[in-house]
Coordinates of C-alpha atoms and ligand atoms in Angstrom, one line a residue:
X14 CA -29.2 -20.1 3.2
X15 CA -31.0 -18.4 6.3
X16 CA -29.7 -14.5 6.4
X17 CA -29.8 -14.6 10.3
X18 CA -27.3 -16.3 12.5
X19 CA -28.2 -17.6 15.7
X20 CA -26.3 -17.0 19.4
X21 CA -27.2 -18.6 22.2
X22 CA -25.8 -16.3 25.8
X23 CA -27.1 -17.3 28.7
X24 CA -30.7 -17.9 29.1
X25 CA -31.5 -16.6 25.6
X26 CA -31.0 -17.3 21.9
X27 CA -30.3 -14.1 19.9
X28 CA -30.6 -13.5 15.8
X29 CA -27.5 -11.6 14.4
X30 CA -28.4 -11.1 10.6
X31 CA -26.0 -12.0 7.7
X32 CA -25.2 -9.9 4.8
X33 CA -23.9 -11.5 1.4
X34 CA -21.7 -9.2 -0.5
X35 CA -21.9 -9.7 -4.7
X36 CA -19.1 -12.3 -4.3
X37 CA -21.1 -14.6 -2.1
X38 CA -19.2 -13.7 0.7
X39 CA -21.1 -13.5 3.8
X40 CA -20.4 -11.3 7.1
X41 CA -21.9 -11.7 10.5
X42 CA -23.7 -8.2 10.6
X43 CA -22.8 -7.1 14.8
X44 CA -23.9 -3.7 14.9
X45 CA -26.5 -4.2 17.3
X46 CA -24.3 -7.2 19.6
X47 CA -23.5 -4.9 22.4
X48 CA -27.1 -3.1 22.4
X49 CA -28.8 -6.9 22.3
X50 CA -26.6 -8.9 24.3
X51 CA -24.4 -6.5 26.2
X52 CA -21.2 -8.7 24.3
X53 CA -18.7 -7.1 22.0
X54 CA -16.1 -9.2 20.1
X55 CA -12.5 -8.9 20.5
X56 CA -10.3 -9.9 17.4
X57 CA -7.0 -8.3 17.5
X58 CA -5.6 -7.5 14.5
X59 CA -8.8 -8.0 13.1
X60 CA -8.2 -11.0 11.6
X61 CA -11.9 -12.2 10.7
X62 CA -13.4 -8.5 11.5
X63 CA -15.0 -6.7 8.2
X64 CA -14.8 -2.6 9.0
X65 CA -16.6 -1.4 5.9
X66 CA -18.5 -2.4 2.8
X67 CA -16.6 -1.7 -0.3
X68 CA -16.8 -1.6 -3.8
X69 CA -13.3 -0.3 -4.7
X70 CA -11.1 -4.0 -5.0
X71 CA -12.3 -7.5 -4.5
X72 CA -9.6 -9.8 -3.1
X73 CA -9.9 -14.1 -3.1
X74 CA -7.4 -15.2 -1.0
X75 CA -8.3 -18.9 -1.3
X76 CA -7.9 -18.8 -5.1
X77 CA -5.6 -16.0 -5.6
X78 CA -8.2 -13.3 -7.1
X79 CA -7.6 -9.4 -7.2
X80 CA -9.8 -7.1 -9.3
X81 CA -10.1 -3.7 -9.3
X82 CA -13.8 -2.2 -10.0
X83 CA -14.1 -5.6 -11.4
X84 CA -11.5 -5.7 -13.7
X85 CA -8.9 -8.8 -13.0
X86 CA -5.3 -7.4 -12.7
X87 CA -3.8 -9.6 -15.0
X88 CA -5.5 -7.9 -17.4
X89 CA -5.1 -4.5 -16.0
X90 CA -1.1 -5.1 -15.9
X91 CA -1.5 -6.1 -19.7
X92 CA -3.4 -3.5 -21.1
X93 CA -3.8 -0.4 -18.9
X94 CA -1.6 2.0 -17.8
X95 CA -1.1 3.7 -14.1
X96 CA -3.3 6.7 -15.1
X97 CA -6.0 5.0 -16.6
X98 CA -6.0 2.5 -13.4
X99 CA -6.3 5.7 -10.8
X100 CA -8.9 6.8 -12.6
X101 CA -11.2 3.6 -12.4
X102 CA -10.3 3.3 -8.7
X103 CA -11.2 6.8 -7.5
X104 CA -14.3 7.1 -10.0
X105 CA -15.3 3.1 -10.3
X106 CA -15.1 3.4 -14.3
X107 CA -12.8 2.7 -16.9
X108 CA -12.4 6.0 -18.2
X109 CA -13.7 7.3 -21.8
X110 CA -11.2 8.7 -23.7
X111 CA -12.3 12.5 -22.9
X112 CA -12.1 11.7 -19.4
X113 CA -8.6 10.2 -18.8
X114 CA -7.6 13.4 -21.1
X115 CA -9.1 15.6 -18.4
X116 CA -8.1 13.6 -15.5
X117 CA -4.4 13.3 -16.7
X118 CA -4.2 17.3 -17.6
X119 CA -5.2 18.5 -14.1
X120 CA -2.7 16.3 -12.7
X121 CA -0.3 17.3 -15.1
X122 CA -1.2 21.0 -14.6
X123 CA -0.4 20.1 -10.9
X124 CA 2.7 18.7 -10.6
X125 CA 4.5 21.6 -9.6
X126 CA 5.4 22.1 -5.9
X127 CA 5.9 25.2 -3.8
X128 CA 9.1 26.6 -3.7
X129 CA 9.0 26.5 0.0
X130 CA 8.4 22.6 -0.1
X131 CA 12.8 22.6 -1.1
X132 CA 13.4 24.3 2.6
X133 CA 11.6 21.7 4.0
X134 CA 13.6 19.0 2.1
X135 CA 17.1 20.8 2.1
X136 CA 16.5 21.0 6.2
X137 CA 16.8 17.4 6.4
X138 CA 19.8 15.8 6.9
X139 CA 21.4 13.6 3.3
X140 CA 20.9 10.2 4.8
X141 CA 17.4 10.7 5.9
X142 CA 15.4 7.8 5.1
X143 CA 13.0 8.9 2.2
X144 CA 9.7 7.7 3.5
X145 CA 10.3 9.9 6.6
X146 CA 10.3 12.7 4.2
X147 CA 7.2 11.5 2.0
X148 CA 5.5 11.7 4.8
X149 CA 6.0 14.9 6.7
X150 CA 6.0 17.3 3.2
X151 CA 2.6 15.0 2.2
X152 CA 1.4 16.2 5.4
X153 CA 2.7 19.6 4.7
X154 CA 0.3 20.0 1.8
X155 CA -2.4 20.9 4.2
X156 CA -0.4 24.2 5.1
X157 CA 0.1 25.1 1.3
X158 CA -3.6 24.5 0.4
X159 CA -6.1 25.6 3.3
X160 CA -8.7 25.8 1.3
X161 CA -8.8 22.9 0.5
X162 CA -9.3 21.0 3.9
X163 CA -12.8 20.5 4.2
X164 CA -13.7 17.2 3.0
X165 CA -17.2 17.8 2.4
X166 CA -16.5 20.4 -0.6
X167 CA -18.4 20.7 -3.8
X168 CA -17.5 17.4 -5.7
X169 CA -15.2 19.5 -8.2
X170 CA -13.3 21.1 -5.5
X171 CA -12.4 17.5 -3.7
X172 CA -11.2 16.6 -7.4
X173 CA -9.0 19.4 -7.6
X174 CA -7.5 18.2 -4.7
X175 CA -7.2 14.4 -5.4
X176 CA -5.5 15.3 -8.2
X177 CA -3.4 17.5 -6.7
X178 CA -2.2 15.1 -4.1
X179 CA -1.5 12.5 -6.6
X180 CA 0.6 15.2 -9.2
X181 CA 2.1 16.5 -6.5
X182 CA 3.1 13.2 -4.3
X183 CA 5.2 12.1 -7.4
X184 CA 7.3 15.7 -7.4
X185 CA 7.9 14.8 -4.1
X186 CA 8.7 11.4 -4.4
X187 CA 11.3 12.1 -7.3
X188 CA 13.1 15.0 -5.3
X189 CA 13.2 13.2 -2.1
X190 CA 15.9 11.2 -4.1
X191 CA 17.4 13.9 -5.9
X192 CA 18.1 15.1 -2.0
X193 CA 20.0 11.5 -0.9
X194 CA 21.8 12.2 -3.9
X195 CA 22.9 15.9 -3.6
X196 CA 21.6 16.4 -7.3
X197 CA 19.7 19.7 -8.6
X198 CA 15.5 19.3 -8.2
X199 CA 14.5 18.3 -11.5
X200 CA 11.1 20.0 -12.4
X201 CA 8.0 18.3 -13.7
X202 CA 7.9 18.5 -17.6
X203 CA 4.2 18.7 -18.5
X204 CA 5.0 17.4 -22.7
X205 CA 5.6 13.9 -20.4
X206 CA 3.1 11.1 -19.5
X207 CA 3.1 10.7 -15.7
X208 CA 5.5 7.7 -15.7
X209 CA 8.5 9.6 -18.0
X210 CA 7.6 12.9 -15.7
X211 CA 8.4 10.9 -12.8
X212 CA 11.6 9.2 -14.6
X213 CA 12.9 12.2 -15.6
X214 CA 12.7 14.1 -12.2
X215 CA 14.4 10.9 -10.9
X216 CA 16.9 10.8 -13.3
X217 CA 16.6 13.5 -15.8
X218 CA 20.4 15.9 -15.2
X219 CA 19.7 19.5 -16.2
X220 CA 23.0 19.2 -18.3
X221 CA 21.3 17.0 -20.7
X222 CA 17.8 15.6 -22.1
X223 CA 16.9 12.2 -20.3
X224 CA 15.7 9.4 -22.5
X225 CA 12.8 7.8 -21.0
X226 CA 13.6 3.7 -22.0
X227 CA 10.1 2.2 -22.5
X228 CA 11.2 -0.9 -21.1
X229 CA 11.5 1.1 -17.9
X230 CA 8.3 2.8 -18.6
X231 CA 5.8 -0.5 -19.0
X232 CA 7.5 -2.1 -16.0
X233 CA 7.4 1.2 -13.6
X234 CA 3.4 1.2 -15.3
X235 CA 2.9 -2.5 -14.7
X236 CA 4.2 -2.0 -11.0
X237 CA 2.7 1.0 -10.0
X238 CA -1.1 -1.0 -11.4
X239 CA 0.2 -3.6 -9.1
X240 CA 0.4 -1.4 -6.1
X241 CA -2.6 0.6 -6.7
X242 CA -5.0 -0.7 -4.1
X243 CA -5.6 -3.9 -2.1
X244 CA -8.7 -3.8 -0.5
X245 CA -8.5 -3.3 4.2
X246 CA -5.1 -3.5 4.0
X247 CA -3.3 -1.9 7.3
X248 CA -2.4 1.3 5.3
X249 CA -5.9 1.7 3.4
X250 CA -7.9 1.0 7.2
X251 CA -5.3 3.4 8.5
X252 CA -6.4 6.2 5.6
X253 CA -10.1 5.5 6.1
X254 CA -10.3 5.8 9.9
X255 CA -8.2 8.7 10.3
X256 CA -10.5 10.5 7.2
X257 CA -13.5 8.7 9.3
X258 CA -13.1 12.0 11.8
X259 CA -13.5 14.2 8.6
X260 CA -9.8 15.0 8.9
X261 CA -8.1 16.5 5.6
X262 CA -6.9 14.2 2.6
X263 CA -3.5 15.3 3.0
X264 CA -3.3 14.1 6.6
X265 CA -5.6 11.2 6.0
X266 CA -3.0 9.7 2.9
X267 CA 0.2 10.9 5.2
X268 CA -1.4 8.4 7.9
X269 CA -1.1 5.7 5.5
X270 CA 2.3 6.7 4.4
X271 CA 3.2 6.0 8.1
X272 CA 1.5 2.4 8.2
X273 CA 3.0 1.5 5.1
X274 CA 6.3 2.4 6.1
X275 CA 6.4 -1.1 8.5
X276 CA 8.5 -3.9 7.5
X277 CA 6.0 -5.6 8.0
X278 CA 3.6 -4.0 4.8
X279 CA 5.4 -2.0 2.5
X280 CA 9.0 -1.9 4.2
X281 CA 9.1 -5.3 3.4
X282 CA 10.2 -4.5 0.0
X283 CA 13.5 -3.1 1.3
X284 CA 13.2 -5.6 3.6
X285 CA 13.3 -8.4 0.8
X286 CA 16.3 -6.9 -1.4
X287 CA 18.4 -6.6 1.6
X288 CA 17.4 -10.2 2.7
X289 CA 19.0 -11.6 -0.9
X290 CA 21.7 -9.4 -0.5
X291 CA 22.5 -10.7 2.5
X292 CA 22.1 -14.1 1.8
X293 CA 24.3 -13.6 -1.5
X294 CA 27.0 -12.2 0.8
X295 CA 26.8 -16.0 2.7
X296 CA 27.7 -17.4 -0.6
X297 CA 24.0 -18.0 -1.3
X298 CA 23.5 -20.6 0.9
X299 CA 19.6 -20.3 0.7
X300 CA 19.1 -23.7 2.5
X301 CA 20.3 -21.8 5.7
X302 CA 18.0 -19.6 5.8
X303 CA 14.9 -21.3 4.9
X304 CA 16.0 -22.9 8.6
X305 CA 16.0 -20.4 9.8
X306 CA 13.2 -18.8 8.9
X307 CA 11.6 -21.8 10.0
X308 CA 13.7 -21.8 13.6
X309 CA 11.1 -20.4 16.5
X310 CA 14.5 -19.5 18.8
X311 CA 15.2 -16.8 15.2
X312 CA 13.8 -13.9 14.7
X313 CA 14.8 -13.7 11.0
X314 CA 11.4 -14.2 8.7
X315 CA 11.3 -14.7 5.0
X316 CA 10.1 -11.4 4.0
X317 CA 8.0 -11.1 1.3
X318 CA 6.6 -14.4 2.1
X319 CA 2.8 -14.9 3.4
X320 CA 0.3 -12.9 3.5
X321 CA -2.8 -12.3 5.6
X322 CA -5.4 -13.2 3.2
X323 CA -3.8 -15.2 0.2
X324 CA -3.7 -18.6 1.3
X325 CA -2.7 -19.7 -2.2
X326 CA -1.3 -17.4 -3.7
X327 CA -0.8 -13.6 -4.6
X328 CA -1.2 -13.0 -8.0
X329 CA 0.8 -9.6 -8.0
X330 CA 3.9 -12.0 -7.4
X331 CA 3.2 -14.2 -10.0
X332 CA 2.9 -11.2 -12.1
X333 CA 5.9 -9.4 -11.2
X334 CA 7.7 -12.3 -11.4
X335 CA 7.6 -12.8 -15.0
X336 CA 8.3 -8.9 -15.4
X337 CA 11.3 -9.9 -13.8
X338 CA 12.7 -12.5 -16.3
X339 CA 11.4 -9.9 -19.1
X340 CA 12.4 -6.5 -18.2
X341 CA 15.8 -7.8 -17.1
X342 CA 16.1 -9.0 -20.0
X343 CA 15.5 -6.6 -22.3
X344 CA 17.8 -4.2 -20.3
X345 CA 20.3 -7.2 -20.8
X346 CA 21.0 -7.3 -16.4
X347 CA 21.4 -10.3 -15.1
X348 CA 20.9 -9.4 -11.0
X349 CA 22.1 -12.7 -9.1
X350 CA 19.8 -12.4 -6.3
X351 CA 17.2 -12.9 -8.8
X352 CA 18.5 -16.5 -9.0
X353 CA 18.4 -16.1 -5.2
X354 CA 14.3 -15.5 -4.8
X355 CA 13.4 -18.1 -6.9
X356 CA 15.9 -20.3 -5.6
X357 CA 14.3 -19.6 -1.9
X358 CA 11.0 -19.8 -3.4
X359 CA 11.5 -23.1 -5.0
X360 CA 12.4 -24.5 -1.9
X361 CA 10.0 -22.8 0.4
X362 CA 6.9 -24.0 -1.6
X363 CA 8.5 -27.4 -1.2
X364 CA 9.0 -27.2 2.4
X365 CA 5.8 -28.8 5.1
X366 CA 6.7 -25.4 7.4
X367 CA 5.9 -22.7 4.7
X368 CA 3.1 -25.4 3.4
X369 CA 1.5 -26.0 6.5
X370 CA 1.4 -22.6 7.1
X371 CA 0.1 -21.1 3.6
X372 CA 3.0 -19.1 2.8
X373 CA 3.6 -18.0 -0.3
X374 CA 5.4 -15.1 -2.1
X375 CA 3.3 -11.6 -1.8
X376 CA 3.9 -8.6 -3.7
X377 CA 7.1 -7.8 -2.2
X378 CA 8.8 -10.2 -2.8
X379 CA 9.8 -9.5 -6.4
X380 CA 8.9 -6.3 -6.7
X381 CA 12.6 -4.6 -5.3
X382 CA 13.9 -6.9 -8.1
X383 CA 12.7 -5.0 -10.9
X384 CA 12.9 -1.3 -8.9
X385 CA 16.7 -1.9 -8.9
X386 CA 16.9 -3.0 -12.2
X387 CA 15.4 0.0 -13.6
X388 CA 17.9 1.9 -11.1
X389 CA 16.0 2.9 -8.0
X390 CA 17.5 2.7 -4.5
X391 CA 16.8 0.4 -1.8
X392 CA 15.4 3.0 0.4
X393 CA 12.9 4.4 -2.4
X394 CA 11.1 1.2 -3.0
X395 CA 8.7 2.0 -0.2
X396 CA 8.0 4.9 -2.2
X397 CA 7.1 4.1 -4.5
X398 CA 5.0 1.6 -3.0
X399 CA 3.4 4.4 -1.7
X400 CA 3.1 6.1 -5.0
X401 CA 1.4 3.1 -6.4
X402 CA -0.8 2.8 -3.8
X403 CA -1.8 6.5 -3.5
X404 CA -5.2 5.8 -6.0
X405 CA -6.3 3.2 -3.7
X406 CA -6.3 5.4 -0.4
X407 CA -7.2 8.0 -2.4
X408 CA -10.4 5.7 -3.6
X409 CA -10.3 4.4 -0.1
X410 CA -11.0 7.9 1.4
X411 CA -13.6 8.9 -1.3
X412 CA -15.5 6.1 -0.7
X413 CA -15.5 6.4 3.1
X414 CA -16.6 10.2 2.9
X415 CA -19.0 9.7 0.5
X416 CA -20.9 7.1 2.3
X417 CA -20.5 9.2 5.2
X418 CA -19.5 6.6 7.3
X419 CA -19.6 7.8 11.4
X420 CA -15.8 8.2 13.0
X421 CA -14.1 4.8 13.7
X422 CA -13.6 3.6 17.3
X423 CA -13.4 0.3 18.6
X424 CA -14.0 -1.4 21.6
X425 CA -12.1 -3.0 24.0
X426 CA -11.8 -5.8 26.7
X427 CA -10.2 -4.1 29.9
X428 CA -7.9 -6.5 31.4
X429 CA -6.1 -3.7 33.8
X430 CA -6.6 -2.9 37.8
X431 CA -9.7 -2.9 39.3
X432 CA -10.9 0.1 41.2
X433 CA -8.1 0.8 43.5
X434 CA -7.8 4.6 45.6
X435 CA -4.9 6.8 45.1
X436 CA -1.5 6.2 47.5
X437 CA 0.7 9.2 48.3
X438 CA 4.1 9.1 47.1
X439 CA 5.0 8.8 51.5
X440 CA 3.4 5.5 51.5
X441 CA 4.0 3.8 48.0
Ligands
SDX8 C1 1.9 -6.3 2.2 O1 -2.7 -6.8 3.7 C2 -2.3 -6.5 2.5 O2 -3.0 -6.6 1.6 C3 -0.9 -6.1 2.5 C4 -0.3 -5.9 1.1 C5 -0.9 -4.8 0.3 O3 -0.9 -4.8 -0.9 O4 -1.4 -3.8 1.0 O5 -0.4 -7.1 0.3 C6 1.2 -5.6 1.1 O6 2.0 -5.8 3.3 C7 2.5 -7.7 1.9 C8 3.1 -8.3 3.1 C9 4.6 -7.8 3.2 N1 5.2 -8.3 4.5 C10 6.1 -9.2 4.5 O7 6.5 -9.8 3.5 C11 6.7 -9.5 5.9 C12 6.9 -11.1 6.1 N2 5.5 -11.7 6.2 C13 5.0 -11.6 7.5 O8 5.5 -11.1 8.5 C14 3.5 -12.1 7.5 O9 3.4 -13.2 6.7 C15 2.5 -11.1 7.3 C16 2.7 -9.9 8.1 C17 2.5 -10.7 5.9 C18 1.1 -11.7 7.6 O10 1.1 -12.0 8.9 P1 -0.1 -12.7 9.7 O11 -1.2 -12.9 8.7 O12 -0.4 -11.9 11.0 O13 0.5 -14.1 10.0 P2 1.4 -14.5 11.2 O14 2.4 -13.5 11.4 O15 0.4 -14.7 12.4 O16 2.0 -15.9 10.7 C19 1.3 -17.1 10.8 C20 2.4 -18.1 10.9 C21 3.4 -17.9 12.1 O17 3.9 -19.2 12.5 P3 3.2 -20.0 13.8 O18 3.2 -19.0 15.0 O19 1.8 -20.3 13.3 O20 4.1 -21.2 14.0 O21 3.3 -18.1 9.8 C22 4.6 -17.7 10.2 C23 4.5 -17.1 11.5 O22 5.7 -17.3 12.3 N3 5.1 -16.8 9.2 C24 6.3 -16.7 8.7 C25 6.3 -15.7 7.8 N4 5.1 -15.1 7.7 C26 4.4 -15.8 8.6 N5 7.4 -17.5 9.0 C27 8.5 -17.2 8.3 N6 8.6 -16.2 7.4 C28 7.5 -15.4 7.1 N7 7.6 -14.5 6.2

């Protein structure tokens, strides 16, 4: 296949070259178009527009295809655990045994938080929503660590500091909720894998021990693998082009926490659980609201249904969705909106509108299921979203910096006033 595509503008015919990346996907390479041809493209929400070369996660959407370094997450959710995952995402590796040992102990040396950080957190009001906390006391890291701004440190000194975001994001995470609740902080307990530390500062009452279920454990691992990273998402792009100005990590992953925050990426997990609930309180009448769903003149959606590039169908769902039936299960719940989602499922992939239209369940869609199960809040499932997720920006970041890739800025097409001269306000 020729590596050049040809564009014919005006009176001449131009050669943009074509790159082919080790899947065999190919990209239109348009960093000369404007220089050349004086053109630039417009695609908003860049639909079709690659920003980056990566080599972090590769994502079919046709056929439903998500690895991470090369490693398929079906068999990532089977065998790994969360650590091991955020190691091979940030580093490209699986790791060898001495390494996760390493990596694991300076996040579990890090996991405490300044005492300060509990002003910050007993300053907001009970009912704050606790993504709007992640995000300003993530931010707040920068203040706590100056040193550790500079992005283009030694390579051991950025370490310390991916590490400490991700101990320390999990602290965070867990006392955010202890807030909503009025409970006492819990502190981290370095005898406990990451997952139990985090269940325990959740849910651990300093009036007695907390027993960390492992039913609970494998599905908060399995989910949090699921989350870990998903390629140009909005929240990963969001992290790499605010760390494109050679901002700090901290700021760079709190930027993220922001996009993801939108019901429309990973609010939509509150989004979904709220959905069923509501559709339970109708008496379940699912029917209804595939119509409406459906109905151009409603503004209700399915959420956690479609997806921007599966087209088939996301296998983090289909993942999760077995989780469900098991971990449920074992904890001997039965949760009827459960029966609602695959009831709505059942008929939306039956239906020409959702068809048509390539939607499918995503990984939201499920997920809020199994959060609730294992007795997390509505409002923290964006959390820990965000906690899953925190590798991949983290991997996300690294790779931008390391490439050193120049700041981001798009173009435009200006479709405003022409040149016009100013009016004083007596004769407007
Ligand atoms: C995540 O990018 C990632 O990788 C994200 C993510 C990750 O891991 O980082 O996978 C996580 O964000 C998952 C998505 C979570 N969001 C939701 O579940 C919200 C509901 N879904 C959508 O709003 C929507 O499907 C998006 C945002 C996910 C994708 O939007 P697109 O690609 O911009 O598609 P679109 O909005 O242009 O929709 C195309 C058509 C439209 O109909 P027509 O105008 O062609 O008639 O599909 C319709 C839409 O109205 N449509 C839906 C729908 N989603 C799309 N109709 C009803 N219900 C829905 N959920």
């Amino acid at each position: 296949m020729s590596q050049f595509a040809e564009l014919k503008y005006g009176d001449k015919i131009y050669q943009l070259p074509v790159l082919v990346g080790s899947e065999n996907e190919v990209a239109l390479d348009i960093s000369k178009l404007r220089d050349d041809t004086g053109l630039i493209t417009l695609d908003i929400g860049y639909k079709n527009t690659g920003a980056t070369k990566s080599a972090i996660t590769f994502i079919d959407g046709e056929t439903g295809i998500l690895r991470y370094r090369g490693y398929p997450i079906e068999q990532l959710a089977e065998h790994s655990n969360f650590m091991e995952v955020s190691y091979l995402l940030i580093y490209g590796e699986l790791p060898t045994e001495s390494q996760l040992e390493a990596f694991t102990n300076s996040i579990t040396r890090r996991t405490l938080v300044h005492e300060n950080i509990k002003k910050f957190l007993d300053a907001y009001p009970s009912d704050v929503h606790p993504m709007g906390v992640l995000l300003a006391v993530v931010s707040s890291l920068s203040s706590f660590y100056p040193n550790s701004l500079n992005p283009n440190r030694k390579p051991e000194e950025v370490d310390r500091t991916i590490h400490r975001l991700i101990a320390k994001t999990a602290t965070i995470a867990a006392w955010t909720y202890k807030k909503s609740m009025g409970h006492p902080y819990m502190y981290p307990n370095n005898k406990l894998d990451y997952v139990s530390n985090f269940l325990n500062m959740m849910f651990g009452m300093r009036t007695e021990d907390y027993q960390t279920d492992p039913v609970v454990v494998d599905a908060l691992n399995k989910l949090l693998i699921l989350h870990a990273d998903h390629e140009q998402n909005c929240s990963a792009s969001t992290v790499r082009i605010v760390g494109s100005s050679k901002a700090n990590i901290y700021s760079a992953v709190a930027s993220g926490i922001a996009a993801l925050w939108g019901p429309l990426h990973g609010g939509a997990n509150q989004e979904v659980i709220e959905m069923l609930e509501l559709i339970k309180a109708d008496g379940g009448n699912t029917k209804k609201y595939i119509e409406k769903a459906k109905d151009k003149n409603d503004n209700f959606r399915l959420m956690g249904f479609g997806h921007r590039v599966y087209k088939n169908f996301d296998p983090r769902a289909k993942i999760i969705k077995t989780a469900c039936d098991s971990v449920l299960n074992k904890l001997g719940i039965h949760d009827e909106v459960l029966d609602i989602a695959k009831e709505l499922e059942e008929a939306a992939l039956n239906d020409p509108y959702f068809i048509e239209r390539k939607l499918y369940p995503n990984v939201d869609f499920y997920s809020g299921i199994i959060y609730r199960a294992i007795g997390i809040p509505t409002n923290m499932f964006t959390v820990m979203f965000a906690l899953g997720r925190l590798p991949g920006w983290i991997a996300q970041w690294k790779e931008m910096r390391e490439s050193n890739e120049p700041i981001g800025r798009p173009r435009q097409l200006y479709v405003g006033e022409p040149l016009r001269d100013y009016v004083s306000i007596a004769k407007r």
